[in-house]
Amino acid sequence: MKHSSVSALPATGVAPTLLISGATGTVGTQLARRLAAQGVPFRALVRDVNSAPAMALQQLPGAELVTGDLNDPASVGRALVGMKRAFLLTPSSAQAEAQQVAFVEQAQLAGVQHVVKLSQWAAEAESPVRFLRYHAVVEAAIRASGLAYTFLRPNLFMQGLLAFQGTIAAQGQFFAPVGEARISVVDVRDIAAAAAAALTETGHENRTYDLTGPQALTHADMACALALATDRPVTFLDVPPAAMRGALLGLGMDPWMAEGLVEDYAHYHRGEAATVAPGVQQATGRAPRSFASFARDYAPAFGAPAPVVAL
Ligand SMILES: NC(=O)c1ccc[n+]([C@@H]2O[C@H](COP(=O)([O-])OP(=O)(O)OC[C@H]3O[C@@H](n4cnc5c(N)ncnc54)[C@H](OP(=O)(O)O)[C@@H]3O)[C@@H](O)[C@H]2O)c1
């Protein structure tokens, strides 16, 4: 079994009292940057300290890396020793519920006081969407544990569109089985800001924040905003769920995850994620970023490749 190893005292010289999981991922990277910018030392649970994202984390002031695997609760327990607060995030997978429940048990054993859990908009035990069911089970386990908690329930990430970076840049197109449904999409940087607030301030104990952007937009609206920001045509194509399933399986995605994403988009299509909620303002004291500002900030990522110059 791989033993956890803790790197030298972080650059701030103060020992961290909070641990973040998922630190090399979409939300975790933004959270780590934010904590570093605030001068808050933190411990990051990573599977491989030598991976490129882990090495980037290591450069952040105040970062202390500890190796561990969410499938190995003992390694998580070792990583949590001495921590007062913990940020719990795993990718959605067939193992996510077990990984997260085990994390909560290890947090209790290690004497952690407060868990900040990255959940999902509309988490609900009876939901037809598997992701929303497992998040609800974990929320219930955290409530039952007696630990203080903050549940962050973000809507669809704006940064999810980066999965279409290639087709948007090359063909000016992206697709989803979502029709004209409106979704109050949220910028991951605002989710990270809410997580940082809950991990570093008091007053967020036993609160649930529904995190959305300031507007509910259709995918066609998002295409217009991306076209404006990149100064290139961008169009959205509505596709049947079977086309999405086939594309995801064709990319080699795990069938459990592919089916979950199809369920997720059916939930969006039903208009169940169209409400604008005040969670970002409540958690951070600041208004959420608009999709237009996301599109402007990420325009280079969606832009055309540099033109080939004939010699
Ligand atoms: N996408 C959306 O629109 C959306 C909306 C609402 C909620 N959510 C929720 O957001 C969560 C996913 O967040 P994300 O997009 O930031 O995830 P992500 O980018 O996929 O990152 C996953 C992180 O978990 C780490 N990880 C994976 N397996 C691990 C293991 N066995 N042990 C230790 N670490 C492990 C990865 O580390 P490695 O570097 O080692 O791979 C990475 O740091 C899900 O719970 C989902 O339900 C997503």
CSV table of C-alpha atoms and ligand atoms in Angstrom, one decimal:
chain,number,residue,atom,x,y,z
A,1,MET,CA,0.0,0.0,0.0
A,2,LYS,CA,1.2,3.5,-0.9
A,3,HIS,CA,2.0,5.5,2.2
A,4,SER,CA,1.0,9.2,2.4
A,5,SER,CA,3.9,11.6,2.4
A,6,VAL,CA,3.8,15.1,3.5
A,7,SER,CA,6.0,17.7,1.9
A,8,ALA,CA,8.0,20.2,3.8
A,9,LEU,CA,6.4,23.1,5.7
A,10,PRO,CA,4.6,25.3,3.1
A,11,ALA,CA,6.1,28.5,1.9
A,12,THR,CA,4.1,30.6,4.3
A,13,GLY,CA,5.9,28.8,7.2
A,14,VAL,CA,2.5,28.2,9.0
A,15,ALA,CA,1.2,24.6,9.2
A,16,PRO,CA,-2.1,24.2,7.3
A,17,THR,CA,-5.3,23.3,9.1
A,18,LEU,CA,-7.4,22.6,6.0
A,19,LEU,CA,-7.2,19.9,3.4
A,20,ILE,CA,-8.6,20.0,-0.1
A,21,SER,CA,-9.4,16.9,-2.1
A,22,GLY,CA,-9.8,17.1,-5.9
A,23,ALA,CA,-7.1,19.8,-5.8
A,24,THR,CA,-5.8,19.1,-9.3
A,25,GLY,CA,-9.2,19.2,-11.0
A,26,THR,CA,-11.5,22.0,-12.4
A,27,VAL,CA,-12.8,23.3,-9.1
A,28,GLY,CA,-9.8,22.3,-6.9
A,29,THR,CA,-7.3,24.1,-9.1
A,30,GLN,CA,-9.2,27.4,-8.8
A,31,LEU,CA,-9.7,26.8,-5.0
A,32,ALA,CA,-6.0,26.2,-4.5
A,33,ARG,CA,-5.1,29.3,-6.4
A,34,ARG,CA,-7.5,31.4,-4.4
A,35,LEU,CA,-6.3,30.1,-1.0
A,36,ALA,CA,-2.7,30.8,-2.1
A,37,ALA,CA,-3.6,34.3,-3.2
A,38,GLN,CA,-5.3,34.9,0.2
A,39,GLY,CA,-2.2,33.7,2.0
A,40,VAL,CA,-4.0,30.7,3.5
A,41,PRO,CA,-1.8,27.6,3.9
A,42,PHE,CA,-3.5,24.4,2.8
A,43,ARG,CA,-2.8,20.7,2.4
A,44,ALA,CA,-3.8,19.1,-0.9
A,45,LEU,CA,-4.6,15.4,-1.3
A,46,VAL,CA,-3.1,14.2,-4.6
A,47,ARG,CA,-2.7,10.7,-6.1
A,48,ASP,CA,0.6,11.5,-7.8
A,49,VAL,CA,2.9,14.3,-6.6
A,50,ASN,CA,4.8,14.0,-9.9
A,51,SER,CA,1.9,14.7,-12.2
A,52,ALA,CA,2.0,18.0,-14.0
A,53,PRO,CA,-1.1,19.5,-12.2
A,54,ALA,CA,0.4,18.4,-8.8
A,55,MET,CA,3.7,20.0,-9.6
A,56,ALA,CA,1.9,23.2,-10.5
A,57,LEU,CA,0.1,23.1,-7.2
A,58,GLN,CA,3.4,22.6,-5.4
A,59,GLN,CA,4.5,26.0,-6.7
A,60,LEU,CA,1.7,27.8,-5.0
A,61,PRO,CA,2.7,29.6,-1.7
A,62,GLY,CA,1.3,27.8,1.3
A,63,ALA,CA,0.7,24.5,-0.6
A,64,GLU,CA,1.6,21.2,1.2
A,65,LEU,CA,1.0,18.1,-0.9
A,66,VAL,CA,0.1,14.8,0.6
A,67,THR,CA,-0.3,11.6,-1.4
A,68,GLY,CA,-3.4,9.5,-1.0
A,69,ASP,CA,-6.2,7.8,-2.9
A,70,LEU,CA,-9.9,8.2,-2.3
A,71,ASN,CA,-10.2,4.5,-2.8
A,72,ASP,CA,-7.8,3.9,0.1
A,73,PRO,CA,-9.6,5.3,3.2
A,74,ALA,CA,-6.5,4.8,5.4
A,75,SER,CA,-4.5,7.1,3.2
A,76,VAL,CA,-7.2,9.7,3.4
A,77,GLY,CA,-7.2,9.3,7.2
A,78,ARG,CA,-3.5,9.9,7.3
A,79,ALA,CA,-3.9,13.0,5.1
A,80,LEU,CA,-6.6,14.4,7.4
A,81,VAL,CA,-4.6,14.2,10.7
A,82,GLY,CA,-4.3,17.6,12.2
A,83,MET,CA,-6.9,19.2,9.9
A,84,LYS,CA,-9.8,21.3,11.2
A,85,ARG,CA,-11.6,21.7,7.9
A,86,ALA,CA,-11.8,19.7,4.8
A,87,PHE,CA,-13.0,20.3,1.2
A,88,LEU,CA,-14.6,17.1,-0.2
A,89,LEU,CA,-14.8,16.7,-4.0
A,90,THR,CA,-14.6,13.6,-6.1
A,91,PRO,CA,-15.4,13.1,-9.8
A,92,SER,CA,-18.7,11.5,-10.4
A,93,SER,CA,-18.3,7.8,-10.8
A,94,ALA,CA,-19.8,4.6,-9.7
A,95,GLN,CA,-17.4,4.8,-6.7
A,96,ALA,CA,-18.1,8.4,-5.8
A,97,GLU,CA,-20.7,7.7,-3.1
A,98,ALA,CA,-18.5,5.1,-1.3
A,99,GLN,CA,-15.4,7.3,-1.6
A,100,GLN,CA,-17.2,10.3,-0.2
A,101,VAL,CA,-18.9,8.4,2.7
A,102,ALA,CA,-15.5,6.9,3.6
A,103,PHE,CA,-13.9,10.4,3.5
A,104,VAL,CA,-16.5,11.6,6.0
A,105,GLU,CA,-15.8,8.6,8.3
A,106,GLN,CA,-12.1,9.4,8.2
A,107,ALA,CA,-12.7,13.1,8.8
A,108,GLN,CA,-14.7,12.1,12.0
A,109,LEU,CA,-11.9,9.8,13.2
A,110,ALA,CA,-9.2,12.5,12.5
A,111,GLY,CA,-11.1,15.1,14.5
A,112,VAL,CA,-12.0,17.3,11.6
A,113,GLN,CA,-14.6,19.9,12.6
A,114,HIS,CA,-16.1,21.1,9.4
A,115,VAL,CA,-16.6,19.5,6.0
A,116,VAL,CA,-17.2,21.7,2.9
A,117,LYS,CA,-18.8,19.4,0.3
A,118,LEU,CA,-19.0,20.1,-3.4
A,119,SER,CA,-22.5,18.8,-4.2
A,120,GLN,CA,-24.7,19.6,-7.1
A,121,TRP,CA,-27.8,21.7,-7.9
A,122,ALA,CA,-31.0,19.8,-7.1
A,123,ALA,CA,-29.3,17.0,-5.2
A,124,GLU,CA,-32.2,14.7,-4.2
A,125,ALA,CA,-32.4,11.1,-3.0
A,126,GLU,CA,-35.3,10.3,-5.3
A,127,SER,CA,-33.9,12.0,-8.4
A,128,PRO,CA,-33.9,10.2,-11.7
A,129,VAL,CA,-30.3,11.5,-12.1
A,130,ARG,CA,-27.7,9.2,-10.5
A,131,PHE,CA,-25.3,12.1,-9.7
A,132,LEU,CA,-28.0,13.9,-7.8
A,133,ARG,CA,-28.9,10.8,-5.9
A,134,TYR,CA,-25.3,10.0,-4.7
A,135,HIS,CA,-24.8,13.6,-3.7
A,136,ALA,CA,-27.9,13.5,-1.6
A,137,VAL,CA,-26.8,10.3,0.1
A,138,VAL,CA,-23.4,11.9,1.0
A,139,GLU,CA,-25.1,15.1,2.2
A,140,ALA,CA,-27.3,12.9,4.5
A,141,ALA,CA,-24.2,11.0,5.8
A,142,ILE,CA,-22.5,14.3,6.6
A,143,ARG,CA,-25.6,15.6,8.4
A,144,ALA,CA,-25.8,12.3,10.4
A,145,SER,CA,-22.1,12.5,11.3
A,146,GLY,CA,-22.6,15.6,13.5
A,147,LEU,CA,-19.7,17.4,11.7
A,148,ALA,CA,-20.3,21.0,10.8
A,149,TYR,CA,-20.9,21.2,7.1
A,150,THR,CA,-21.3,23.5,4.2
A,151,PHE,CA,-23.0,22.1,1.0
A,152,LEU,CA,-22.1,23.9,-2.2
A,153,ARG,CA,-24.7,23.0,-4.9
A,154,PRO,CA,-23.5,24.5,-8.1
A,155,ASN,CA,-25.5,24.4,-11.3
A,156,LEU,CA,-23.8,23.4,-14.7
A,157,PHE,CA,-20.3,24.8,-14.9
A,158,MET,CA,-19.6,27.4,-17.6
A,159,GLN,CA,-16.1,25.9,-17.8
A,160,GLY,CA,-17.8,22.6,-19.0
A,161,LEU,CA,-17.8,24.2,-22.4
A,162,LEU,CA,-14.0,23.8,-22.5
A,163,ALA,CA,-14.8,20.2,-23.3
A,164,PHE,CA,-15.9,21.6,-26.7
A,165,GLN,CA,-12.8,23.8,-27.1
A,166,GLY,CA,-11.6,21.9,-30.1
A,167,THR,CA,-14.9,21.8,-32.1
A,168,ILE,CA,-15.7,25.5,-31.2
A,169,ALA,CA,-12.2,26.6,-32.3
A,170,ALA,CA,-12.1,24.5,-35.4
A,171,GLN,CA,-15.8,24.3,-36.6
A,172,GLY,CA,-17.5,27.0,-34.5
A,173,GLN,CA,-19.9,24.4,-33.1
A,174,PHE,CA,-20.9,22.6,-30.0
A,175,PHE,CA,-23.8,20.3,-29.2
A,176,ALA,CA,-25.9,18.8,-26.4
A,177,PRO,CA,-29.3,17.2,-26.0
A,178,VAL,CA,-30.8,20.2,-24.2
A,179,GLY,CA,-33.1,22.0,-26.7
A,180,GLU,CA,-34.0,25.5,-25.7
A,181,ALA,CA,-33.9,24.9,-22.0
A,182,ARG,CA,-32.6,27.7,-19.9
A,183,ILE,CA,-29.8,26.9,-17.3
A,184,SER,CA,-28.4,29.3,-14.7
A,185,VAL,CA,-24.8,28.2,-15.5
A,186,VAL,CA,-22.1,29.2,-13.0
A,187,ASP,CA,-18.5,30.2,-13.3
A,188,VAL,CA,-16.2,27.7,-11.5
A,189,ARG,CA,-14.2,30.7,-10.1
A,190,ASP,CA,-17.3,31.7,-8.1
A,191,ILE,CA,-17.7,28.1,-6.8
A,192,ALA,CA,-14.0,28.3,-5.7
A,193,ALA,CA,-14.7,31.6,-4.0
A,194,ALA,CA,-17.6,30.1,-2.1
A,195,ALA,CA,-15.5,27.1,-1.1
A,196,ALA,CA,-12.7,29.4,0.1
A,197,ALA,CA,-15.1,31.5,2.1
A,198,ALA,CA,-16.6,28.4,3.8
A,199,LEU,CA,-13.1,27.0,4.5
A,200,THR,CA,-11.6,30.2,6.0
A,201,GLU,CA,-14.4,32.1,7.6
A,202,THR,CA,-17.0,31.5,10.3
A,203,GLY,CA,-20.7,31.8,9.7
A,204,HIS,CA,-21.0,29.2,6.9
A,205,GLU,CA,-21.6,26.2,9.3
A,206,ASN,CA,-24.6,24.1,8.4
A,207,ARG,CA,-25.5,26.2,5.4
A,208,THR,CA,-26.4,25.0,1.9
A,209,TYR,CA,-25.6,27.4,-1.0
A,210,ASP,CA,-27.3,26.9,-4.4
A,211,LEU,CA,-24.6,28.4,-6.7
A,212,THR,CA,-25.7,29.8,-10.0
A,213,GLY,CA,-24.7,32.5,-12.4
A,214,PRO,CA,-26.8,35.8,-12.7
A,215,GLN,CA,-28.9,34.6,-15.7
A,216,ALA,CA,-30.6,31.5,-17.0
A,217,LEU,CA,-29.4,31.0,-20.6
A,218,THR,CA,-30.1,28.7,-23.4
A,219,HIS,CA,-27.2,27.0,-25.1
A,220,ALA,CA,-28.0,29.2,-28.2
A,221,ASP,CA,-27.6,32.3,-25.9
A,222,MET,CA,-24.2,30.9,-24.9
A,223,ALA,CA,-23.2,30.4,-28.5
A,224,CYS,CA,-24.0,34.0,-29.2
A,225,ALA,CA,-21.9,35.2,-26.3
A,226,LEU,CA,-19.0,33.0,-27.4
A,227,ALA,CA,-19.3,34.4,-31.0
A,228,LEU,CA,-19.3,37.9,-29.7
A,229,ALA,CA,-16.2,37.3,-27.4
A,230,THR,CA,-14.2,35.4,-30.1
A,231,ASP,CA,-15.4,37.5,-33.0
A,232,ARG,CA,-16.1,34.3,-34.9
A,233,PRO,CA,-19.3,32.4,-35.7
A,234,VAL,CA,-20.3,29.9,-33.1
A,235,THR,CA,-23.5,27.9,-33.2
A,236,PHE,CA,-25.2,25.4,-30.9
A,237,LEU,CA,-26.6,22.1,-32.3
A,238,ASP,CA,-29.4,20.4,-30.4
A,239,VAL,CA,-28.9,16.6,-30.7
A,240,PRO,CA,-30.9,13.6,-29.4
A,241,PRO,CA,-29.7,11.9,-26.2
A,242,ALA,CA,-28.7,8.8,-28.1
A,243,ALA,CA,-26.2,10.9,-30.1
A,244,MET,CA,-24.6,12.2,-26.9
A,245,ARG,CA,-24.5,8.7,-25.4
A,246,GLY,CA,-22.8,7.4,-28.6
A,247,ALA,CA,-20.3,10.2,-28.7
A,248,LEU,CA,-19.3,9.8,-25.1
A,249,LEU,CA,-19.0,6.0,-25.4
A,250,GLY,CA,-17.0,6.5,-28.6
A,251,LEU,CA,-14.6,8.6,-26.7
A,252,GLY,CA,-14.1,5.7,-24.3
A,253,MET,CA,-16.1,7.1,-21.4
A,254,ASP,CA,-17.2,4.7,-18.7
A,255,PRO,CA,-20.8,3.6,-19.4
A,256,TRP,CA,-22.0,4.6,-15.9
A,257,MET,CA,-20.7,8.1,-16.3
A,258,ALA,CA,-22.0,8.4,-19.9
A,259,GLU,CA,-25.5,7.3,-18.8
A,260,GLY,CA,-25.3,9.8,-15.9
A,261,LEU,CA,-24.5,12.7,-18.2
A,262,VAL,CA,-27.4,11.7,-20.5
A,263,GLU,CA,-29.7,11.8,-17.3
A,264,ASP,CA,-28.2,15.1,-16.3
A,265,TYR,CA,-28.9,16.7,-19.7
A,266,ALA,CA,-32.5,15.3,-19.6
A,267,HIS,CA,-32.9,17.1,-16.2
A,268,TYR,CA,-31.6,20.3,-17.8
A,269,HIS,CA,-33.9,19.8,-20.8
A,270,ARG,CA,-36.9,19.5,-18.5
A,271,GLY,CA,-36.1,23.1,-17.3
A,272,GLU,CA,-35.2,21.9,-13.8
A,273,ALA,CA,-32.0,24.0,-13.6
A,274,ALA,CA,-33.4,27.4,-14.8
A,275,THR,CA,-33.7,29.2,-11.4
A,276,VAL,CA,-31.3,32.0,-10.5
A,277,ALA,CA,-30.3,31.5,-6.9
A,278,PRO,CA,-28.5,33.9,-4.5
A,279,GLY,CA,-25.9,31.4,-3.2
A,280,VAL,CA,-22.7,33.0,-4.6
A,281,GLN,CA,-23.7,36.4,-3.2
A,282,GLN,CA,-24.6,34.8,0.2
A,283,ALA,CA,-21.4,32.8,0.4
A,284,THR,CA,-18.9,35.4,-0.9
A,285,GLY,CA,-20.6,38.8,-0.6
A,286,ARG,CA,-20.1,39.3,-4.3
A,287,ALA,CA,-22.3,39.0,-7.3
A,288,PRO,CA,-21.6,36.0,-9.6
A,289,ARG,CA,-19.8,36.4,-12.9
A,290,SER,CA,-21.9,36.6,-16.0
A,291,PHE,CA,-21.5,34.2,-19.0
A,292,ALA,CA,-20.4,37.2,-21.0
A,293,SER,CA,-17.5,37.8,-18.7
A,294,PHE,CA,-16.6,34.1,-18.7
A,295,ALA,CA,-16.7,34.2,-22.6
A,296,ARG,CA,-14.4,37.3,-22.6
A,297,ASP,CA,-11.9,35.8,-20.1
A,298,TYR,CA,-11.7,32.4,-21.9
A,299,ALA,CA,-12.0,33.7,-25.5
A,300,PRO,CA,-8.4,32.7,-26.4
A,301,ALA,CA,-9.2,29.1,-25.4
A,302,PHE,CA,-12.2,29.1,-27.9
A,303,GLY,CA,-10.3,31.1,-30.6
A,304,ALA,CA,-9.2,29.9,-34.1
A,305,PRO,CA,-5.8,28.3,-34.3
A,306,ALA,CA,-3.0,30.6,-35.6
A,307,PRO,CA,-3.2,30.9,-39.4
A,308,VAL,CA,-0.7,28.9,-41.4
A,309,VAL,CA,1.5,31.3,-43.3
A,310,ALA,CA,2.7,30.0,-46.7
A,311,LEU,CA,6.4,30.4,-47.2
B,1,LIG,N1,-19.4,19.7,-14.4
B,1,LIG,C1,-20.4,20.3,-13.9
B,1,LIG,O1,-21.1,21.1,-14.6
B,1,LIG,C2,-20.9,20.1,-12.5
B,1,LIG,C3,-21.9,20.8,-12.0
B,1,LIG,C4,-22.3,20.6,-10.6
B,1,LIG,C5,-21.6,19.8,-9.8
B,1,LIG,N2,-20.5,19.1,-10.3
B,1,LIG,C6,-19.7,18.2,-9.5
B,1,LIG,O2,-18.4,18.5,-9.5
B,1,LIG,C7,-17.6,17.4,-9.2
B,1,LIG,C8,-16.4,17.3,-10.1
B,1,LIG,O3,-15.6,18.4,-9.9
B,1,LIG,P1,-14.5,18.8,-10.9
B,1,LIG,O4,-15.1,19.0,-12.3
B,1,LIG,O5,-13.6,19.8,-10.4
B,1,LIG,O6,-13.7,17.4,-11.0
B,1,LIG,P2,-12.5,17.0,-12.0
B,1,LIG,O7,-12.0,18.2,-12.7
B,1,LIG,O8,-12.8,15.8,-12.7
B,1,LIG,O9,-11.3,16.7,-10.9
B,1,LIG,C9,-11.4,15.5,-10.1
B,1,LIG,C10,-10.3,15.6,-9.1
B,1,LIG,O10,-10.4,14.4,-8.2
B,1,LIG,C11,-9.1,13.8,-8.2
B,1,LIG,N3,-9.3,12.3,-8.1
B,1,LIG,C12,-9.9,11.5,-8.9
B,1,LIG,N4,-9.9,10.3,-8.5
B,1,LIG,C13,-9.2,10.3,-7.3
B,1,LIG,C14,-8.8,9.3,-6.4
B,1,LIG,N5,-9.2,8.0,-6.5
B,1,LIG,N6,-8.1,9.7,-5.3
B,1,LIG,C15,-7.8,11.0,-5.1
B,1,LIG,N7,-8.1,12.0,-5.9
B,1,LIG,C16,-8.8,11.6,-7.0
B,1,LIG,C17,-8.4,14.1,-9.5
B,1,LIG,O11,-7.1,14.0,-9.3
B,1,LIG,P3,-6.0,13.4,-10.4
B,1,LIG,O12,-5.2,14.6,-10.8
B,1,LIG,O13,-5.2,12.4,-9.6
B,1,LIG,O14,-6.9,12.8,-11.5
B,1,LIG,C18,-8.9,15.6,-9.6
B,1,LIG,O15,-8.1,16.4,-8.8
B,1,LIG,C19,-18.6,16.2,-9.2
B,1,LIG,O16,-18.9,15.8,-7.9
B,1,LIG,C20,-19.8,16.7,-9.9
B,1,LIG,O17,-21.0,16.1,-9.5
B,1,LIG,C21,-20.1,19.2,-11.6
